[in-house]
mmCIF file of C-alpha atoms in Angstrom:
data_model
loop_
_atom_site.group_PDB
_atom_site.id
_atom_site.type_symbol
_atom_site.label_atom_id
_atom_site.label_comp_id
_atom_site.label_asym_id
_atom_site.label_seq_id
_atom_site.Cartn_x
_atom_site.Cartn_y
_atom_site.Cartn_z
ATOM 1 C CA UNK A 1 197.106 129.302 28.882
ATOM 2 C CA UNK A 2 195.827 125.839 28.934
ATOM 3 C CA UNK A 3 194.368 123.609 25.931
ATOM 4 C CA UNK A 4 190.982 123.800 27.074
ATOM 5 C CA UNK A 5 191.281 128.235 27.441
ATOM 6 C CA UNK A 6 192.694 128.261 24.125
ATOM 7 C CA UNK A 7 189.859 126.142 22.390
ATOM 8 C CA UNK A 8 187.421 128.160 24.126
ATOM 9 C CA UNK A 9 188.869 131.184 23.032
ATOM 10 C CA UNK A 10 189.236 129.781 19.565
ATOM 11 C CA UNK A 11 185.149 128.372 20.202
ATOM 12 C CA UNK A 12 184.518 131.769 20.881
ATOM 13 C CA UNK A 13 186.237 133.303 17.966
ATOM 14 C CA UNK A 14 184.431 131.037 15.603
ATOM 15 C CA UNK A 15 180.873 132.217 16.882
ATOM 16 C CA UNK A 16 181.413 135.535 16.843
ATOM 17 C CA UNK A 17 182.913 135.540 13.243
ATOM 18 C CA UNK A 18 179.372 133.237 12.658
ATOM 19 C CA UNK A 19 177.234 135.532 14.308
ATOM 20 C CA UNK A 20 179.027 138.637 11.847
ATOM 21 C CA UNK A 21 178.251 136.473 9.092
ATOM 22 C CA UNK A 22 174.839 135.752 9.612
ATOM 23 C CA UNK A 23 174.009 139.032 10.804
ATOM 24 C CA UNK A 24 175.254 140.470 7.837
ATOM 25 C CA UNK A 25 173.299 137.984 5.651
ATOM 26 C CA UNK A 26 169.909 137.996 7.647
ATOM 27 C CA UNK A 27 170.311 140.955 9.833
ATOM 28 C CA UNK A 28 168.104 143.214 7.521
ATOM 29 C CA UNK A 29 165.218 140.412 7.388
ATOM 30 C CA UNK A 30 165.673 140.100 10.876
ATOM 31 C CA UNK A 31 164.621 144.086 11.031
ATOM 32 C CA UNK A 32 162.350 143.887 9.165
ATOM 33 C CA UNK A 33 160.339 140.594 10.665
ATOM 34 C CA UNK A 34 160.779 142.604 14.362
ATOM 35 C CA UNK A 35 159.217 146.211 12.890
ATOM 36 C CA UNK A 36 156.678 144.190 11.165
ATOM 37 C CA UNK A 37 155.358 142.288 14.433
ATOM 38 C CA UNK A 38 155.546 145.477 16.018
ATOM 39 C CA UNK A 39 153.036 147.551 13.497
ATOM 40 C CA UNK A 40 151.352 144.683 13.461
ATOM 41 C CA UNK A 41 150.355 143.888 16.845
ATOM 42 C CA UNK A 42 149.992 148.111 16.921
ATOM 43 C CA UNK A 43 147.405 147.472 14.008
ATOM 44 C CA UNK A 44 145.499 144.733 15.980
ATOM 45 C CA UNK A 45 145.222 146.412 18.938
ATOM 46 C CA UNK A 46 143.558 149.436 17.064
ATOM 47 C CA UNK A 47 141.195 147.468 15.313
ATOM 48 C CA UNK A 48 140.266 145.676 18.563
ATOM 49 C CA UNK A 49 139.935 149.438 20.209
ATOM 50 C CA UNK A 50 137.923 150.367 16.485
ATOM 51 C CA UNK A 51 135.673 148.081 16.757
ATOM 52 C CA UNK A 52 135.125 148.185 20.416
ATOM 53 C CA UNK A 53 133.817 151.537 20.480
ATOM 54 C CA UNK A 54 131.955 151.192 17.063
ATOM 55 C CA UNK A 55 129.964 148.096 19.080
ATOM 56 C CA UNK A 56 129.568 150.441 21.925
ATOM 57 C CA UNK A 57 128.115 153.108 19.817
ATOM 58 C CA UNK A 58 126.044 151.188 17.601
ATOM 59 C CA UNK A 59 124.268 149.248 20.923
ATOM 60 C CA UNK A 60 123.634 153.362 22.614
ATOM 61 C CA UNK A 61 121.490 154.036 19.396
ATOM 62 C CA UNK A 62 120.204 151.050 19.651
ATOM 63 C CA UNK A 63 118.943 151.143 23.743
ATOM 64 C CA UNK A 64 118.170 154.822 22.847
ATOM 65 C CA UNK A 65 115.654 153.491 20.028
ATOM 66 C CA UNK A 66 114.388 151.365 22.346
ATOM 67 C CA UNK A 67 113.933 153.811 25.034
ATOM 68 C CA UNK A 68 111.376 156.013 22.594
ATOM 69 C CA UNK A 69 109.796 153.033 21.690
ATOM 70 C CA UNK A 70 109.014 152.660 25.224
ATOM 71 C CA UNK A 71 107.968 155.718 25.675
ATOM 72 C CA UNK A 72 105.338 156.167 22.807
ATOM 73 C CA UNK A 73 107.383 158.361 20.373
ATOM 74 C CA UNK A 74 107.465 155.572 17.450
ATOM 75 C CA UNK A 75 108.420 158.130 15.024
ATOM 76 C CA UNK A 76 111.787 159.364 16.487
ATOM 77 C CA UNK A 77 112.352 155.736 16.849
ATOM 78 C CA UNK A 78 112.069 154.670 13.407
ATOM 79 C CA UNK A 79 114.521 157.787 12.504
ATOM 80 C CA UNK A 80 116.889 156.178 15.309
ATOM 81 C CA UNK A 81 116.315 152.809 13.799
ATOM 82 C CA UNK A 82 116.801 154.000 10.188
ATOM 83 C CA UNK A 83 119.821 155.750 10.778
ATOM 84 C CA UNK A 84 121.386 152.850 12.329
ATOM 85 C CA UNK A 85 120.412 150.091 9.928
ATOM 86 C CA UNK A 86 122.660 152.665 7.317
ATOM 87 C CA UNK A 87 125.491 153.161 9.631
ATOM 88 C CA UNK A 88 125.496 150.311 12.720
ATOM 89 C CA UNK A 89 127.906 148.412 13.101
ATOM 90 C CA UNK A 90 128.071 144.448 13.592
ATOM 91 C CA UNK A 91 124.163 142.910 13.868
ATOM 92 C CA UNK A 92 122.824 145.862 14.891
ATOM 93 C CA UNK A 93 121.676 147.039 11.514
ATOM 94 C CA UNK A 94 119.630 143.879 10.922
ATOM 95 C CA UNK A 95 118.336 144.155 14.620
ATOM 96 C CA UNK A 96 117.043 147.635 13.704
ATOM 97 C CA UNK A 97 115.409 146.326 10.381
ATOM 98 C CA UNK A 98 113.588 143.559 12.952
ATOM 99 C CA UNK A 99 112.961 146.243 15.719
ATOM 100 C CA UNK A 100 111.352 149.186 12.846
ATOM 101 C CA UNK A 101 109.371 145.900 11.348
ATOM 102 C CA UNK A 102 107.709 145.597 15.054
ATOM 103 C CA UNK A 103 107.056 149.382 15.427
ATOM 104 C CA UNK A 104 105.360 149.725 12.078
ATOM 105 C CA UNK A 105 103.212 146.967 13.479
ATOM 106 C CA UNK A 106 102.428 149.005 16.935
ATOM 107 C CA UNK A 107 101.755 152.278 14.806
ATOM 108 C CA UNK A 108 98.642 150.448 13.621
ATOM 109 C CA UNK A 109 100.398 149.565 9.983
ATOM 110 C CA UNK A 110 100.417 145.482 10.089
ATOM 111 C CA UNK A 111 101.522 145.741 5.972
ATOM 112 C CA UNK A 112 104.224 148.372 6.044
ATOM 113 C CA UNK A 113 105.362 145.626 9.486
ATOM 114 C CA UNK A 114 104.508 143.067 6.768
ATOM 115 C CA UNK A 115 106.399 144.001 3.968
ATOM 116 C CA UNK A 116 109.278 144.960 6.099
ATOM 117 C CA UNK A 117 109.831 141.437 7.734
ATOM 118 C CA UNK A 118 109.299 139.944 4.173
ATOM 119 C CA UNK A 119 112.049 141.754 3.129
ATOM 120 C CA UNK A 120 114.309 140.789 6.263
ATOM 121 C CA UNK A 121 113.582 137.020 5.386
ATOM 122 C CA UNK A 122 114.540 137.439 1.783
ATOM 123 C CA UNK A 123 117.889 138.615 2.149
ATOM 124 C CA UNK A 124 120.505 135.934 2.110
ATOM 125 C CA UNK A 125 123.431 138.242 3.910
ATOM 126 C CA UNK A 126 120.937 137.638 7.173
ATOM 127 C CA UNK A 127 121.758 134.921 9.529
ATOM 128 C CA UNK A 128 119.239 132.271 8.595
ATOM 129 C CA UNK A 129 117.992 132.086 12.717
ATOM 130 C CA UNK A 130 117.117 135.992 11.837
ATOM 131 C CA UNK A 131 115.415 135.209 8.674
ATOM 132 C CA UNK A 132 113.401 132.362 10.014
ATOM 133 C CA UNK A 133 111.959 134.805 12.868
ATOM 134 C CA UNK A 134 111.100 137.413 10.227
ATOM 135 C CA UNK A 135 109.115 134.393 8.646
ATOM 136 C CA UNK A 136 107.533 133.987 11.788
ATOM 137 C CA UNK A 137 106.771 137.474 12.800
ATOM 138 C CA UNK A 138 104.990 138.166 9.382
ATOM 139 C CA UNK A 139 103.051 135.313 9.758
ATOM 140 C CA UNK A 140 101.480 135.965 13.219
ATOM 141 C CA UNK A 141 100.694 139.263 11.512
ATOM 142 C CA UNK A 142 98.700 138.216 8.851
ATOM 143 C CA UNK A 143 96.878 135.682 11.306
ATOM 144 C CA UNK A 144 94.461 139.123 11.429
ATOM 145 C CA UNK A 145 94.820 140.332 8.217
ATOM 146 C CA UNK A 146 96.088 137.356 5.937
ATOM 147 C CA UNK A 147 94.346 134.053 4.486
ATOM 148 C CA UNK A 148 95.765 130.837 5.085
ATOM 149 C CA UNK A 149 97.578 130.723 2.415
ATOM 150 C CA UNK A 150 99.449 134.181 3.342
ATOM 151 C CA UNK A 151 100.602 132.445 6.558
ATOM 152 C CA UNK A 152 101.139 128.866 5.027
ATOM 153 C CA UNK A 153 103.734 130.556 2.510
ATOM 154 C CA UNK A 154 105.739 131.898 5.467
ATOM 155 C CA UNK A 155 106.063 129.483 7.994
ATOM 156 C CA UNK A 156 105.347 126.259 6.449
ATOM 157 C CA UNK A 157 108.735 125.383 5.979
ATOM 158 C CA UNK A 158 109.155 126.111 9.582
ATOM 159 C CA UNK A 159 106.931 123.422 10.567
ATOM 160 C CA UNK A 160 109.090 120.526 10.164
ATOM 161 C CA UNK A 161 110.055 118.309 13.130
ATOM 162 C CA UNK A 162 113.524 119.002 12.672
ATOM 163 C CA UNK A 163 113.207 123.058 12.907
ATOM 164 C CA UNK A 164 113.671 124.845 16.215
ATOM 165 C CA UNK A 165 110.820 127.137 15.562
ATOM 166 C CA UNK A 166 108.058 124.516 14.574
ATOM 167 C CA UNK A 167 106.153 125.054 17.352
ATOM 168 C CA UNK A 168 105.181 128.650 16.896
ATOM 169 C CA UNK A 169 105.430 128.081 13.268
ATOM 170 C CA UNK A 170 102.634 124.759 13.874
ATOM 171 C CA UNK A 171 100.229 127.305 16.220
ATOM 172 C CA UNK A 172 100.408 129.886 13.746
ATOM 173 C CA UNK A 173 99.475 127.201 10.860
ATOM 174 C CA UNK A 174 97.061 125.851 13.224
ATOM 175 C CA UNK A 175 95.234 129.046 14.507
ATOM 176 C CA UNK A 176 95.388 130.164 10.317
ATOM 177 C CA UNK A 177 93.226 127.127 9.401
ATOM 178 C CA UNK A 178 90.966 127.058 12.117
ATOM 179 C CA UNK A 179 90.324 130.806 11.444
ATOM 180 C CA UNK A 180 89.565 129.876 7.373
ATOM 181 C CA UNK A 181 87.450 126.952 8.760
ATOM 182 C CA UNK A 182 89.892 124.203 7.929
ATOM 183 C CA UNK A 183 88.804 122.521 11.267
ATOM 184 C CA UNK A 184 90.518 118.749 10.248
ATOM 185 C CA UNK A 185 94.056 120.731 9.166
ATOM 186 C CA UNK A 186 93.545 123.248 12.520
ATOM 187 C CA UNK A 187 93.078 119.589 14.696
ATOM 188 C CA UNK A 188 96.047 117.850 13.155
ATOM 189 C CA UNK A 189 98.425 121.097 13.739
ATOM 190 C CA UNK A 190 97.297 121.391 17.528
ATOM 191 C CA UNK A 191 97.629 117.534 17.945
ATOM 192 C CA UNK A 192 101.114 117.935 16.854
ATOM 193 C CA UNK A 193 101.606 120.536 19.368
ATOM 194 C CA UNK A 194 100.376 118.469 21.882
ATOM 195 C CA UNK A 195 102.720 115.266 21.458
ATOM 196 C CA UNK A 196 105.602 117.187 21.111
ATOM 197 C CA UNK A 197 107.232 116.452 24.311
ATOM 198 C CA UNK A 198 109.889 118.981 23.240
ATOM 199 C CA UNK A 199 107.139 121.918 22.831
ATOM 200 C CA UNK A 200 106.828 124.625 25.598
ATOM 201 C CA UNK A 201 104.369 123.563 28.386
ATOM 202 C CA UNK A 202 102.547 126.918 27.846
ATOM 203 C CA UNK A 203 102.442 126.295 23.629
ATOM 204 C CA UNK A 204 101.227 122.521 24.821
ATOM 205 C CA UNK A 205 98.454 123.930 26.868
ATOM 206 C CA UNK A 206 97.052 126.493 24.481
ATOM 207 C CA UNK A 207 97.417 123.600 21.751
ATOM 208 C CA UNK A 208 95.378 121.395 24.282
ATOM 209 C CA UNK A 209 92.417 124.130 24.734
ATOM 210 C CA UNK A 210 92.478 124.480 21.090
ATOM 211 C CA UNK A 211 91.989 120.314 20.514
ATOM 212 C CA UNK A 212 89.111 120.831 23.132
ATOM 213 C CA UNK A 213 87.672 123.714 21.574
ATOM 214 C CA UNK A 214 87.467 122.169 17.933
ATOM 215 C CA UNK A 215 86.063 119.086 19.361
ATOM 216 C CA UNK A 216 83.560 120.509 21.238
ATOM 217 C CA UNK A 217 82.016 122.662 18.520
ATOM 218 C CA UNK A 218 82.221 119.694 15.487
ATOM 219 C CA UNK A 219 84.869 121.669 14.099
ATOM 220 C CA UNK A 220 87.411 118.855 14.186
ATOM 221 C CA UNK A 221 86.296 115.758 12.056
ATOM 222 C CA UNK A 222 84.579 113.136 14.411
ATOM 223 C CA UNK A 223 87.549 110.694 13.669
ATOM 224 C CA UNK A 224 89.985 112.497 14.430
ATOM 225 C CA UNK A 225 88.731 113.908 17.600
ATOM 226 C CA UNK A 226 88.594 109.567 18.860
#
């Protein structure tokens, strides 16, 4: 045998009393790491499967709501709704306590739709985009049945040039005072409107016919209207 097959023999030797050693040491951690990864990743892919088909189910009761909506039977949908707002599963429960909001307000209850959104817009667990449109839904509700104060505590806060939804939230404000006969605050709202380059061409337009309109009549103050 030559020098350099007896060292690698020897090499050999030396690993493979190593590799006994540090089995023995770490083998059982080793065993434990591997069965470990493996429940885990078994546990993962469950929960992905879980929640999967919890989505699934949760956005069937939620088209099937819809569905009765559509076709007039506003009571089975609310019992739809209900149920899932209890037992859905991701947003859908807050999507059904939006959705039962806007079918009180089709059943010819504007309050019960009322209260209902208030509710939505009070509680903090809500996404704050969800709240804010609760804010806004009330408010265009009470436009009919509401003083201007009722709408001003809803989507005032809404109105600020920094919020996504000022536009709607400005109209609402704006239609609100021109309905209580605030014809200076009605003008300034819809002027707003108007300038906003940002605002939808269609908001921009209505908020345009309303400037017009309050000039025309006097409603607007003189100075404000040059």
């Amino acid at each position: 045998m030559t020098d350099d097959g007896f060292f690698r023999e020897v090499n050999e030797e030396l690993r493979s009393d190593k590799m006994r050693a540090f089995w023995k040491r770490f083998g059982g951690l080793l065993i434990g790491a591997a069965v470990a990864l493996v429940v885990g990743t078994g546990v993962f892919a469950f929960y992905e499967y879980w929640t999967e088909k919890q989505a699934s189910k949760s956005g069937d009761q939620f088209l099937a709501a819809l569905n009765l909506v559509r076709d007039g039977k506003n009571d089975e949908a609310l019992k739809t709704l209900d149920e899932l707002e209890k037992t859905g599963y991701g947003a859908y429960p807050v999507l059904a306590r939006m959705r039962a909001a806007g079918v009180q307000a089709q059943k010819g209850d504007p309050a019960a739709a009322v209260a209902a959104f208030d509710k939505v817009s009070a509680d903090t667990s809500v996404p704050q985009s969800i709240r804010d449109l609760a804010k806004l839904r009330a408010a265009l509700l009470l436009l009919d049945t509401g003083t201007y104060d009722d709408v001003a505590s809803r989507v005032e806060s809404l109105s600020s040039s920094s919020n996504p939804m000022r536009h709607t939230a400005r109209e609402a404000l704006g239609l609100a005072a021109w309905k209580a006969g605030r014809g200076g605050d009605a003008e300034k709202l819809f002027k707003q409107i108007s300038d906003d380059q940002a605002a939808p061409a269609n908001i921009r337009q209505f908020a345009d016919t309303m400037l017009d309109m309050l000039r025309s009549t006097g409603a607007a103050p003189a100075a404000a209207a040059g």
